[in-house]
PDB file of C-alpha atoms and ligand atoms in Angstrom:
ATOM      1  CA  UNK A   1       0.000   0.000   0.000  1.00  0.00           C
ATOM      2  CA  UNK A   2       1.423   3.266  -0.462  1.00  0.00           C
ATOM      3  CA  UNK A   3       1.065   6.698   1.533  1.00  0.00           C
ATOM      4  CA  UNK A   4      -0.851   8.125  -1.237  1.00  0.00           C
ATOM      5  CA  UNK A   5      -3.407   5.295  -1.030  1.00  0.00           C
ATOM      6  CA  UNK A   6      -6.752   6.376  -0.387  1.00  0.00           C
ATOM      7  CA  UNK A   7      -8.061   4.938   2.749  1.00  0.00           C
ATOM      8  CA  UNK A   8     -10.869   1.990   2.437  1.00  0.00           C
ATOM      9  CA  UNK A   9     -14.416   2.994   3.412  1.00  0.00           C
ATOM     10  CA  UNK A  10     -15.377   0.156   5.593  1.00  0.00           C
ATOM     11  CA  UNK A  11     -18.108  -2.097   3.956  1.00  0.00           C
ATOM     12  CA  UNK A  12     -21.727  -0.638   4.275  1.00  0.00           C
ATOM     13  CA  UNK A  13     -22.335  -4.417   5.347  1.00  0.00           C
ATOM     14  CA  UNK A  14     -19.535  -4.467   7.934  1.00  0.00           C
ATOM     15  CA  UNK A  15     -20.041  -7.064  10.511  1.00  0.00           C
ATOM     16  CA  UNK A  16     -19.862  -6.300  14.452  1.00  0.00           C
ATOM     17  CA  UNK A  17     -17.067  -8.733  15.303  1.00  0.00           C
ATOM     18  CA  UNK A  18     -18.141 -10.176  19.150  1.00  0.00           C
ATOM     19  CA  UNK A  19     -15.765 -11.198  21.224  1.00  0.00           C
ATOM     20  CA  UNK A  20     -15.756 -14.839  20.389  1.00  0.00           C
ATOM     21  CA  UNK A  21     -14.587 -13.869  16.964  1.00  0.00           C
ATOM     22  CA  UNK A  22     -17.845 -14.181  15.139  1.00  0.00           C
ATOM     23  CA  UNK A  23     -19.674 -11.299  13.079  1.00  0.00           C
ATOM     24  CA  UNK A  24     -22.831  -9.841  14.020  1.00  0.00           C
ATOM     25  CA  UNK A  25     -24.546  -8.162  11.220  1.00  0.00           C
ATOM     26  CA  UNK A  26     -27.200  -5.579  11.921  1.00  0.00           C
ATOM     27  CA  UNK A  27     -30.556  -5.251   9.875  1.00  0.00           C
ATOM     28  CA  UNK A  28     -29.049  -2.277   8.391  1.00  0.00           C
ATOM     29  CA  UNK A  29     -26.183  -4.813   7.312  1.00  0.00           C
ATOM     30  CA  UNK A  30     -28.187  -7.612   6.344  1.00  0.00           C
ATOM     31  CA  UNK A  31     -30.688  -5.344   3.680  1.00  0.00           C
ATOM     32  CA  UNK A  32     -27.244  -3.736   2.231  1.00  0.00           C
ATOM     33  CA  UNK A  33     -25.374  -6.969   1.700  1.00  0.00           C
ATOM     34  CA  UNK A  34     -28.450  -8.248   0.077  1.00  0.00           C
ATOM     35  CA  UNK A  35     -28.811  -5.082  -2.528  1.00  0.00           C
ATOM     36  CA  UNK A  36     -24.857  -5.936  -3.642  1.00  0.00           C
ATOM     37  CA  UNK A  37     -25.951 -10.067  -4.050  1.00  0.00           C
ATOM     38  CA  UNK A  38     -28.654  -9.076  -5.778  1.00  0.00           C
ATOM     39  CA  UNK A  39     -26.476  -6.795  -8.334  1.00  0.00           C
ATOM     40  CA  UNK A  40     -24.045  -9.341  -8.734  1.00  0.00           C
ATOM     41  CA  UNK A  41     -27.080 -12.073  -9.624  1.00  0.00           C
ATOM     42  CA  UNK A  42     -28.548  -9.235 -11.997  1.00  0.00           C
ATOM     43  CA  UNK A  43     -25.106  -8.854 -13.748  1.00  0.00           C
ATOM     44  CA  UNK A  44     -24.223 -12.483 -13.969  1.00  0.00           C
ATOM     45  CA  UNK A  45     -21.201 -12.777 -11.603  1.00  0.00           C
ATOM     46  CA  UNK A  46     -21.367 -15.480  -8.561  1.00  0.00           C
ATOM     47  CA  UNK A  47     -24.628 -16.901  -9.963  1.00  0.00           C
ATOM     48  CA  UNK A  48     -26.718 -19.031  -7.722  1.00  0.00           C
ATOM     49  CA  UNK A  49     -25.713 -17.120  -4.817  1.00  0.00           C
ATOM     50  CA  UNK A  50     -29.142 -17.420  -2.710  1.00  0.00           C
ATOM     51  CA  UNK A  51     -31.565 -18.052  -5.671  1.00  0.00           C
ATOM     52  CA  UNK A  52     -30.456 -21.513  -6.740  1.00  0.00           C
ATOM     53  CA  UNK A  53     -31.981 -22.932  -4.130  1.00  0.00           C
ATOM     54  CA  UNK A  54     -35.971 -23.148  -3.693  1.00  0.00           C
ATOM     55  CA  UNK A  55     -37.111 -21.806  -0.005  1.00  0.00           C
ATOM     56  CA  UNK A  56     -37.912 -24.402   2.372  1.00  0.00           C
ATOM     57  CA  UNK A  57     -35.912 -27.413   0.813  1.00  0.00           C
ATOM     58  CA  UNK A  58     -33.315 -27.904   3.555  1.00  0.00           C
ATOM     59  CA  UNK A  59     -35.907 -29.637   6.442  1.00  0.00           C
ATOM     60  CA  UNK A  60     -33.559 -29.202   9.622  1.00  0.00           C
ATOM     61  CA  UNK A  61     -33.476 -25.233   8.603  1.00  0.00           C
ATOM     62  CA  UNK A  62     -37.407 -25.080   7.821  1.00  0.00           C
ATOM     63  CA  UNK A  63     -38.096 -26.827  11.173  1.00  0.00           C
ATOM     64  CA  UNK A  64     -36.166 -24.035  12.952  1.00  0.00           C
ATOM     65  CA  UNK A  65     -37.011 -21.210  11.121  1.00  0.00           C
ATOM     66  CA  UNK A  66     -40.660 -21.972   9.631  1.00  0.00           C
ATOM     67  CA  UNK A  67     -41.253 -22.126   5.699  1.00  0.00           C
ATOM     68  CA  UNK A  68     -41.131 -18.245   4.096  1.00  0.00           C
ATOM     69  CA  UNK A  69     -44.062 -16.360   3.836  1.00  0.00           C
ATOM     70  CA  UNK A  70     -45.104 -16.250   0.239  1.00  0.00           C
ATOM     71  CA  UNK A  71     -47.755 -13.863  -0.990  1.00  0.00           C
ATOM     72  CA  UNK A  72     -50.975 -15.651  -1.799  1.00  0.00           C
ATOM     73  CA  UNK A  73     -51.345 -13.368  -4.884  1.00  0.00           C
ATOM     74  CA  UNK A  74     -47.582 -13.839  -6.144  1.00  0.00           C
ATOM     75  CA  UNK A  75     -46.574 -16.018  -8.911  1.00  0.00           C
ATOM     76  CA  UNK A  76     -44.810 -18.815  -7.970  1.00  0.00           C
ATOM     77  CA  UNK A  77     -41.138 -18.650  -8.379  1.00  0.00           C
ATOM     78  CA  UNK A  78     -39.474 -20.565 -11.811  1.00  0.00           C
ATOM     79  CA  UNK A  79     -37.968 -23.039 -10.563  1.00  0.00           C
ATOM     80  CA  UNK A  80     -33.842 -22.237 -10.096  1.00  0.00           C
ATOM     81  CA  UNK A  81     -31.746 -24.758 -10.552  1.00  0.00           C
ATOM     82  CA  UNK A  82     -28.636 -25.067  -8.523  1.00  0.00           C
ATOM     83  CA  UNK A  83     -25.994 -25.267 -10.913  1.00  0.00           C
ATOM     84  CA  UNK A  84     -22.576 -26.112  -9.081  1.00  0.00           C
ATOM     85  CA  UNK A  85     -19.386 -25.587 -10.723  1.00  0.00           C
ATOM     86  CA  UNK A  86     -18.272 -28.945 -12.680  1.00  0.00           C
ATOM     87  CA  UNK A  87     -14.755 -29.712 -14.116  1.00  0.00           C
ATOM     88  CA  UNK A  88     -13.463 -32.375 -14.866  1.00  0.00           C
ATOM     89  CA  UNK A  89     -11.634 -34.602 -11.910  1.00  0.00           C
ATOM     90  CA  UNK A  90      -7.777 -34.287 -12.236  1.00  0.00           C
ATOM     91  CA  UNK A  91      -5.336 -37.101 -11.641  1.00  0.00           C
ATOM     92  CA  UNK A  92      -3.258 -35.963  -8.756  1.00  0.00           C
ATOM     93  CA  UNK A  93      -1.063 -38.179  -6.636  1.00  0.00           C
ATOM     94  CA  UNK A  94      -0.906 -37.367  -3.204  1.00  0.00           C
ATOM     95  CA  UNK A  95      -3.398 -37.768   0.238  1.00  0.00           C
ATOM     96  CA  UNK A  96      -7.005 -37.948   0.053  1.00  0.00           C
ATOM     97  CA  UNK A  97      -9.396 -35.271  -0.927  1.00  0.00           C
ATOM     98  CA  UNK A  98     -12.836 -36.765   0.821  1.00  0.00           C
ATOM     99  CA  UNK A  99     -10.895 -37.815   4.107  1.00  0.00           C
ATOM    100  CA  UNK A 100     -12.129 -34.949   6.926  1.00  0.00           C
ATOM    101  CA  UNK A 101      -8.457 -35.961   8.599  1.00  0.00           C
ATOM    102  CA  UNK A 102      -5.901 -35.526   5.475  1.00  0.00           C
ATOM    103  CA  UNK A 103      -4.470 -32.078   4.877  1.00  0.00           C
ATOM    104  CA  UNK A 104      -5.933 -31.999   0.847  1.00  0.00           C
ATOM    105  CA  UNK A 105      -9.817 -32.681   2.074  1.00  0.00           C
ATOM    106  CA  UNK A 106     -11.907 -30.274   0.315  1.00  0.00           C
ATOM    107  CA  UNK A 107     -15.084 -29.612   1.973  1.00  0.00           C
ATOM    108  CA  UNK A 108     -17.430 -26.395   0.636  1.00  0.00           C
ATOM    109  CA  UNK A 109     -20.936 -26.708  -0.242  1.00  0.00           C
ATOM    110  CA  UNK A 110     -21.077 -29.209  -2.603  1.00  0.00           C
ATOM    111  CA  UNK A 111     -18.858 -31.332   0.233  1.00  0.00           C
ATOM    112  CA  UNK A 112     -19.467 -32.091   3.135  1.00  0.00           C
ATOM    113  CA  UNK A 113     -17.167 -33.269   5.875  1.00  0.00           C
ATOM    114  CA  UNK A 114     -17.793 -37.007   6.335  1.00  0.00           C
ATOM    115  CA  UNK A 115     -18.858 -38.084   9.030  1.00  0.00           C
ATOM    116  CA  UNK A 116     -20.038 -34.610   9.452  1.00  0.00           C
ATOM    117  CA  UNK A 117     -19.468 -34.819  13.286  1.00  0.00           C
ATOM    118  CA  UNK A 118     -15.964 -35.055  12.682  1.00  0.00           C
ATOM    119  CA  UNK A 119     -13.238 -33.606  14.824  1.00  0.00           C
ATOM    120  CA  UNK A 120      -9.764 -33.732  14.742  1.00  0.00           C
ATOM    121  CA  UNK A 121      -7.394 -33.963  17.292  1.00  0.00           C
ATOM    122  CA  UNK A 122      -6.692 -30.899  18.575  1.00  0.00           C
ATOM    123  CA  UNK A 123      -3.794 -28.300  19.348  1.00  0.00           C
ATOM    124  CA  UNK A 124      -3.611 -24.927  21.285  1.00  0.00           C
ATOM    125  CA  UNK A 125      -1.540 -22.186  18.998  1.00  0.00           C
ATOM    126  CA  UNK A 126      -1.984 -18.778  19.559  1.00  0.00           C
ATOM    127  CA  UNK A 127      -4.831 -19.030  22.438  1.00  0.00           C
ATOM    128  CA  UNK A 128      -6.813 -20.651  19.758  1.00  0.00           C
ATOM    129  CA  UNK A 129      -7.532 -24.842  19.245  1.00  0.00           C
ATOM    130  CA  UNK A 130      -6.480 -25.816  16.082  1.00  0.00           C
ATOM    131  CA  UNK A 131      -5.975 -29.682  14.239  1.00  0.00           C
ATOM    132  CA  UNK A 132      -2.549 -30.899  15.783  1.00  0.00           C
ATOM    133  CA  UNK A 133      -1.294 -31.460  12.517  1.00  0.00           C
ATOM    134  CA  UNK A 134      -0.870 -27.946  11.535  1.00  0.00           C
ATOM    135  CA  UNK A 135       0.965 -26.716  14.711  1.00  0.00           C
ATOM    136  CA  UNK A 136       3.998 -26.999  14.046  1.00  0.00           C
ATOM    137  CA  UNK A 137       3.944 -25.026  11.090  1.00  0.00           C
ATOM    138  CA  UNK A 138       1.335 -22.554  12.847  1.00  0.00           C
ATOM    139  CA  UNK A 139       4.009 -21.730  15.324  1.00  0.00           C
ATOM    140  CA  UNK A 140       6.899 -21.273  12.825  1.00  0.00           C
ATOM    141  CA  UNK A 141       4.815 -18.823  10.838  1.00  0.00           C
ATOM    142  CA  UNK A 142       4.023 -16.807  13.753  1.00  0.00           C
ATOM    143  CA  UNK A 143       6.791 -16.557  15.193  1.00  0.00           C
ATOM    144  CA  UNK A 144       8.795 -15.575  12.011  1.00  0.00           C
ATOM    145  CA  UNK A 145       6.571 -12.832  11.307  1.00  0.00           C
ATOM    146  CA  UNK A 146       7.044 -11.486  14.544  1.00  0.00           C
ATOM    147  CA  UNK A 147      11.108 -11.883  13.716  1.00  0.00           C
ATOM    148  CA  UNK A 148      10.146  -9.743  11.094  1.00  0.00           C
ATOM    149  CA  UNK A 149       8.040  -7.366  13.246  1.00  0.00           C
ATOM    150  CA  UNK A 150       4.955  -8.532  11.720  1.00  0.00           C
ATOM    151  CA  UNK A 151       2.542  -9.527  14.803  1.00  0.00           C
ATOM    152  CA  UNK A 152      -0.464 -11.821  13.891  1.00  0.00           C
ATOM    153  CA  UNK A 153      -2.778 -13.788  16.055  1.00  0.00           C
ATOM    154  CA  UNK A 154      -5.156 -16.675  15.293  1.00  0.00           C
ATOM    155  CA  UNK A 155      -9.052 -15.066  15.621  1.00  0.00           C
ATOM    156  CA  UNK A 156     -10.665 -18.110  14.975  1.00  0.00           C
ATOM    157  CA  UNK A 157      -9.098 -22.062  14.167  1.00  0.00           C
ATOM    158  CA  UNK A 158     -11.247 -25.347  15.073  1.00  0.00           C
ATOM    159  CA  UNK A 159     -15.134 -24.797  15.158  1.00  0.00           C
ATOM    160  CA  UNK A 160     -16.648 -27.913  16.427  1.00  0.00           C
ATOM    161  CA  UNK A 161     -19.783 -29.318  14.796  1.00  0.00           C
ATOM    162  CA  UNK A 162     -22.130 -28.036  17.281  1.00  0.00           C
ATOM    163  CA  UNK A 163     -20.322 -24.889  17.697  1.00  0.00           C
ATOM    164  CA  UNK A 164     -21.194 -24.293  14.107  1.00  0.00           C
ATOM    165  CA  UNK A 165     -24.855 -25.101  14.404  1.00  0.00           C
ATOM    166  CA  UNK A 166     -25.291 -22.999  17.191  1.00  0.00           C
ATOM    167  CA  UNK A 167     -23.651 -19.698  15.097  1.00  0.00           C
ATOM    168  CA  UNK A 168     -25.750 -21.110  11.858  1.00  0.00           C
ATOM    169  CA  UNK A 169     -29.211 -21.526  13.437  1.00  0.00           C
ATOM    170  CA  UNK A 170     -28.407 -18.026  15.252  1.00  0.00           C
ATOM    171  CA  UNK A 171     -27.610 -16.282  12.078  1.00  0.00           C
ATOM    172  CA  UNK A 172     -30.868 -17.672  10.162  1.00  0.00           C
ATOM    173  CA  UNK A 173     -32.902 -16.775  12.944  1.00  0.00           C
ATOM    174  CA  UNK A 174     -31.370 -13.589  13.097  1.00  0.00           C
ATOM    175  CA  UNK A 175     -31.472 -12.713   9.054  1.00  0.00           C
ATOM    176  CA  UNK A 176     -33.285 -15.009   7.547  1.00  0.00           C
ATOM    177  CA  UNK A 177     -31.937 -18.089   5.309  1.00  0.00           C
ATOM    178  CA  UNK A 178     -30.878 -16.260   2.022  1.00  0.00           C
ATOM    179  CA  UNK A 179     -28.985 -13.506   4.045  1.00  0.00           C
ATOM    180  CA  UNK A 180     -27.111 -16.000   6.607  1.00  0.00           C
ATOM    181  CA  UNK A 181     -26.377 -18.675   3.879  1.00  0.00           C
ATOM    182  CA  UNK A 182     -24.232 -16.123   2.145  1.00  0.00           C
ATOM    183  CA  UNK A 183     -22.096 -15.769   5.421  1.00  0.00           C
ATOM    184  CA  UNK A 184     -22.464 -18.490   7.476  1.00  0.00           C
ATOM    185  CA  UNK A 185     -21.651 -22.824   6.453  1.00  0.00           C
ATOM    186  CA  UNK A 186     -24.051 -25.109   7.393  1.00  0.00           C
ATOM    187  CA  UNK A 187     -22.345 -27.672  10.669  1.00  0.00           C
ATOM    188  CA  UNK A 188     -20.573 -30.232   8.802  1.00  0.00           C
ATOM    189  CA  UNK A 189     -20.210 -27.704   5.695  1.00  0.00           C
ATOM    190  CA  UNK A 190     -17.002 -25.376   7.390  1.00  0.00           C
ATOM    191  CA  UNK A 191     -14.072 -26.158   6.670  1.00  0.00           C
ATOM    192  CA  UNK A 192     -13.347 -24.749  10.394  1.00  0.00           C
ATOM    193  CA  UNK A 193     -14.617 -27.495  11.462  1.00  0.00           C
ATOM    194  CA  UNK A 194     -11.344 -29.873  10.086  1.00  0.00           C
ATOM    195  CA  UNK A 195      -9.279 -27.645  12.378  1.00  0.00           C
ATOM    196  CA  UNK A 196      -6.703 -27.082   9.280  1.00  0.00           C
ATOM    197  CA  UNK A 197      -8.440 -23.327   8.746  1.00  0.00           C
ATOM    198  CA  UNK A 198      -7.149 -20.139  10.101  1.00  0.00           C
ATOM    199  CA  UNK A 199      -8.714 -16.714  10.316  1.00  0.00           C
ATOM    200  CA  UNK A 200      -5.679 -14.016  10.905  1.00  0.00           C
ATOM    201  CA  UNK A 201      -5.797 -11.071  12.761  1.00  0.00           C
ATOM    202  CA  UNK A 202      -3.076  -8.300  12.577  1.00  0.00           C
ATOM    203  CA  UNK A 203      -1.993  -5.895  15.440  1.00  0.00           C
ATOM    204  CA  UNK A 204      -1.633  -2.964  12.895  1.00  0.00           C
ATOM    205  CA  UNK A 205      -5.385  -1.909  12.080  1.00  0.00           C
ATOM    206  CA  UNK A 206      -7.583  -4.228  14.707  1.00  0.00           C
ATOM    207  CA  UNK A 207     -10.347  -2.423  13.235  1.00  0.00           C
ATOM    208  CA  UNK A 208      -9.972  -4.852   9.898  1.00  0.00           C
ATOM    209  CA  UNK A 209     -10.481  -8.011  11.585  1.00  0.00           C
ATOM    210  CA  UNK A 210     -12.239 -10.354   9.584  1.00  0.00           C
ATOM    211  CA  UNK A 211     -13.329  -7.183   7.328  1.00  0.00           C
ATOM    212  CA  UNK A 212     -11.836  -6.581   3.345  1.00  0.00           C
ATOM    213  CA  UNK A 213      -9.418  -4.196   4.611  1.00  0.00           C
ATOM    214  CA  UNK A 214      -7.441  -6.815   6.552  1.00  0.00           C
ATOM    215  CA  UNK A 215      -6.141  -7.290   2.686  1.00  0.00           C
ATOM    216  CA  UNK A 216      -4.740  -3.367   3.001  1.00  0.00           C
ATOM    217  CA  UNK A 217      -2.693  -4.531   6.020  1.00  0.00           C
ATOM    218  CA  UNK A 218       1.258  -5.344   6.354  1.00  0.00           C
ATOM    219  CA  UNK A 219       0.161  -8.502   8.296  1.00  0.00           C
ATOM    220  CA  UNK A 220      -1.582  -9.448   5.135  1.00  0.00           C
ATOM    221  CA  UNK A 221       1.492  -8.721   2.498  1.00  0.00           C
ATOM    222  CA  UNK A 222       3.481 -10.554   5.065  1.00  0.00           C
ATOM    223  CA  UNK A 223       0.755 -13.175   4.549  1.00  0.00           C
ATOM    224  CA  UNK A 224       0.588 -13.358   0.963  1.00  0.00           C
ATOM    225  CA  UNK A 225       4.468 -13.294   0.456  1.00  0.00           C
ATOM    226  CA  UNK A 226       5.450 -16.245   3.033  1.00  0.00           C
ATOM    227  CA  UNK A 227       2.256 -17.987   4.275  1.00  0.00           C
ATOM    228  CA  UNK A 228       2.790 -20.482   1.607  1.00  0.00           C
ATOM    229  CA  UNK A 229       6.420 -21.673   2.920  1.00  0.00           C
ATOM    230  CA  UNK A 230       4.635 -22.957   6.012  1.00  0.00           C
ATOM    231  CA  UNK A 231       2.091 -24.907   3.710  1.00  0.00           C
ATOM    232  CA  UNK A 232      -0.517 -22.274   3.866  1.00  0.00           C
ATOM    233  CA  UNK A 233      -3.000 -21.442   1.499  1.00  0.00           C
ATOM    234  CA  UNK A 234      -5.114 -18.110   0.868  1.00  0.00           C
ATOM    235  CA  UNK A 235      -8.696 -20.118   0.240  1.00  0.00           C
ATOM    236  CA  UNK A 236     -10.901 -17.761  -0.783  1.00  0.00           C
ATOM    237  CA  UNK A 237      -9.664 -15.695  -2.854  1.00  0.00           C
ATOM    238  CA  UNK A 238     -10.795 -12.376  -4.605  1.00  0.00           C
ATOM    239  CA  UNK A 239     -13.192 -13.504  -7.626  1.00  0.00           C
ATOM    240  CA  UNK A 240     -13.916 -16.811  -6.925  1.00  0.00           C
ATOM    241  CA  UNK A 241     -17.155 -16.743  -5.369  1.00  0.00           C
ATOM    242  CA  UNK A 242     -18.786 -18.982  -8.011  1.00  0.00           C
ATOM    243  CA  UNK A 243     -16.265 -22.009  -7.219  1.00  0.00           C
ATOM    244  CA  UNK A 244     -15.745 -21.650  -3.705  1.00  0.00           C
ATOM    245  CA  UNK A 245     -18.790 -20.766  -2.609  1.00  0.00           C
ATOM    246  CA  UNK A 246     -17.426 -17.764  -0.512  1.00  0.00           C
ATOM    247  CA  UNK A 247     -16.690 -13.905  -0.753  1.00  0.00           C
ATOM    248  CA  UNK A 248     -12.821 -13.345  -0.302  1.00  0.00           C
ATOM    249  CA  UNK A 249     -11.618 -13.526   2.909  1.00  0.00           C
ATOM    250  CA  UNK A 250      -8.326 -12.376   3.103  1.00  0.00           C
ATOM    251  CA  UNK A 251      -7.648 -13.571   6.402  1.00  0.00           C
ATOM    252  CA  UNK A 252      -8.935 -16.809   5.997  1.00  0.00           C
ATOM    253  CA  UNK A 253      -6.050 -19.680   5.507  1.00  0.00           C
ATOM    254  CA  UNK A 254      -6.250 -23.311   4.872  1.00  0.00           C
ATOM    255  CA  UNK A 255      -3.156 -25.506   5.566  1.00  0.00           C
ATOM    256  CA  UNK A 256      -2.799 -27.923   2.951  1.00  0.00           C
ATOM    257  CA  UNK A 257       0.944 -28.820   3.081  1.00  0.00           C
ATOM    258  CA  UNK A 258       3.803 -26.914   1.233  1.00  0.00           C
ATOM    259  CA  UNK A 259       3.791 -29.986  -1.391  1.00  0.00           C
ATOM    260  CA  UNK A 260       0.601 -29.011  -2.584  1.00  0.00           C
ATOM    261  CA  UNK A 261       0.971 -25.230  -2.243  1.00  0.00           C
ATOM    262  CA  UNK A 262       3.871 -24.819  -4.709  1.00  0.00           C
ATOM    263  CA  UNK A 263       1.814 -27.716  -7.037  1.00  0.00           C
ATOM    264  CA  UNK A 264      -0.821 -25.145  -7.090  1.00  0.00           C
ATOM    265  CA  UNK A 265       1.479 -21.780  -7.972  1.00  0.00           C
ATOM    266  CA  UNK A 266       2.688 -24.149 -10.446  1.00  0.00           C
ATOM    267  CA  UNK A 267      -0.830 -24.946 -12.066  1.00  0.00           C
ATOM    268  CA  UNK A 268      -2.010 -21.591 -12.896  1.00  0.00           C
ATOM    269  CA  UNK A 269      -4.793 -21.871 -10.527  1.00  0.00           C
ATOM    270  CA  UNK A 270      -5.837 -20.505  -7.171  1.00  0.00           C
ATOM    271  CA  UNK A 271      -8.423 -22.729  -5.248  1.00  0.00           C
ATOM    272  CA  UNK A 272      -8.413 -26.471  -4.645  1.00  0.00           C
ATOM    273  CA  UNK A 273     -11.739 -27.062  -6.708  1.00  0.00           C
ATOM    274  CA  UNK A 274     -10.012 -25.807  -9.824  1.00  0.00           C
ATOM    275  CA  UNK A 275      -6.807 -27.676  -9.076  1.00  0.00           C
ATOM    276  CA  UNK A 276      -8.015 -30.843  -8.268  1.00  0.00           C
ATOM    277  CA  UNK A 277     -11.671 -30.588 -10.393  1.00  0.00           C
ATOM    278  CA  UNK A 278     -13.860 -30.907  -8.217  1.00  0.00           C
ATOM    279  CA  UNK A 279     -17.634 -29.361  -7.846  1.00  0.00           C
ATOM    280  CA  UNK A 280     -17.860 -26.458  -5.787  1.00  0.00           C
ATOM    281  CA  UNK A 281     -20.285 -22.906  -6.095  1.00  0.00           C
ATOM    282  CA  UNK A 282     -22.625 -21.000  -3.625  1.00  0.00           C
ATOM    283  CA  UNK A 283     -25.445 -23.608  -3.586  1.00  0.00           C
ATOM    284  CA  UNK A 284     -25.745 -26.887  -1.452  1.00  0.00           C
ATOM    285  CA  UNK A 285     -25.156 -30.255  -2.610  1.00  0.00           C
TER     286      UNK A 285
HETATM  287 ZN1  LIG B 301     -12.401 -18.573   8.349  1.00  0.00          ZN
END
């Protein structure tokens, strides 16, 4: 960033972030987030955001949340058909990509963890529990950054199954399903919940935790430029909404091993559906 940078506005959608490290979105929030999802389905990008799925499909939601109110004199809906991004399944040697405990699982949308209780055995880093199996690695890159004067904590590492539910349910109660769908997995849908995910937070501009401007902060150049030496991978990056199912999140990282992360700079692509063609997208499998 240089001086002459103008300063990011803060998102008219910016989250409250509560203690716990979880976003609260206010009404205000919730109606502007859905005006920009509903430009980007008007103009074609991220399609199938919230439409592509009919209201009322998903039973465990309906039961908590009732079925949506339609108006007795409005036409009923087309139906929209979820259309999840398919490519072609690559040959790659290496771990498993369906096992919740190997460090190439890819779980979004489409996939699920299975069993979707899982948990993994755990590991303290930074005040935060995390999968064991990253640790190491967690504690090099921290403590390197702060070598180079770079301080970074872990907001948020293993979410457990029911820890998930509980912030799902709450958010759907809270915004409705369209509106909490577009921020918030389903329990056995977060890739949290393998413990090999890690949302950053930076000591420079606490303001930008878990917001876009985190991406405007040294601790995320420092990110970017050596994350992937201790087998860390940025996972939702910008523009790729319509594979993985998420907005960027610039301080979210998934450990998948420095094997696979230099496979990937070498491939031309930047998200484990494209590399390893499998389905992803906004709507649920
Ligand atoms: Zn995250």
């Amino acid at each position: 960033m240089t001086p002459a940078a103008p300063r990011r506005r803060r998102s008219p959608f910016a989250p409250q972030v509560l203690p716990d490290g979880h976003r609260h979105f206010s009404h205000r929030a919730v109606l502007a987030r859905r005006a920009v999802l509903g430009g980007l389905l008007l103009s074609g990008v991220g399609g199938g955001v919230v439409l592509a799925r009919p209201a009322g499909e998903d039973p465990e939601t309906v039961a908590a949340t009732g079925p949506a109110p339609v108006p007795p004199s409005a036409p009923p809906d087309p139906p929209q058909p979820v259309a999840p991004v398919q490519t072609q399944p690559t040959a790659v040697e290496g771990p498993s990509r369906t096992a919740a405990d190997s460090p190439w699982v890819v779980v979004n949308k489409q996939h699920p963890l299975q069993p979707r209780e899982y948990a993994p055995a755990l590991a303290v880093v930074g005040g935060a529990e995390v999968a064991a199996v990253i640790a190491p690695d967690l504690r090099a890159l921290l403590g390197d950054a702060e070598r180079d004067g770079v301080v970074l904590g872990v907001a948020s590492g293993y979410r457990s199954y029911e820890r998930q539910r509980a912030v799902h349910e709450n958010a759907v109660r809270r915004d409705g399903l369209d509106a909490a769908e577009s921020l918030s997995a389903r329990p056995g849908y977060s890739e949290h919940q393998t413990g090999l995910a890690v949302d950053f937070s930076g000591r420079t501009r606490p303001r930008c935790l878990l917001e876009d401007c985190f991406a405007q902060t040294p601790e995320s150049d420092w990110l970017r430029a050596h994350a992937g030496r201790y087998g860390f991978l940025l996972r939702y990056p910008e523009g790729a909404t319509a594979v993985t199912g998420y907005d960027a999140e610039p301080w979210h990282w998934r450990w998948v091993g420095t094997d696979l992360v230099q496979r990937l700079a070498g491939s031309g692509t930047a998200t484990l559906e494209e590399f390893f063609g499998v389905s992803g997208g906004t709507g649920y499998a």
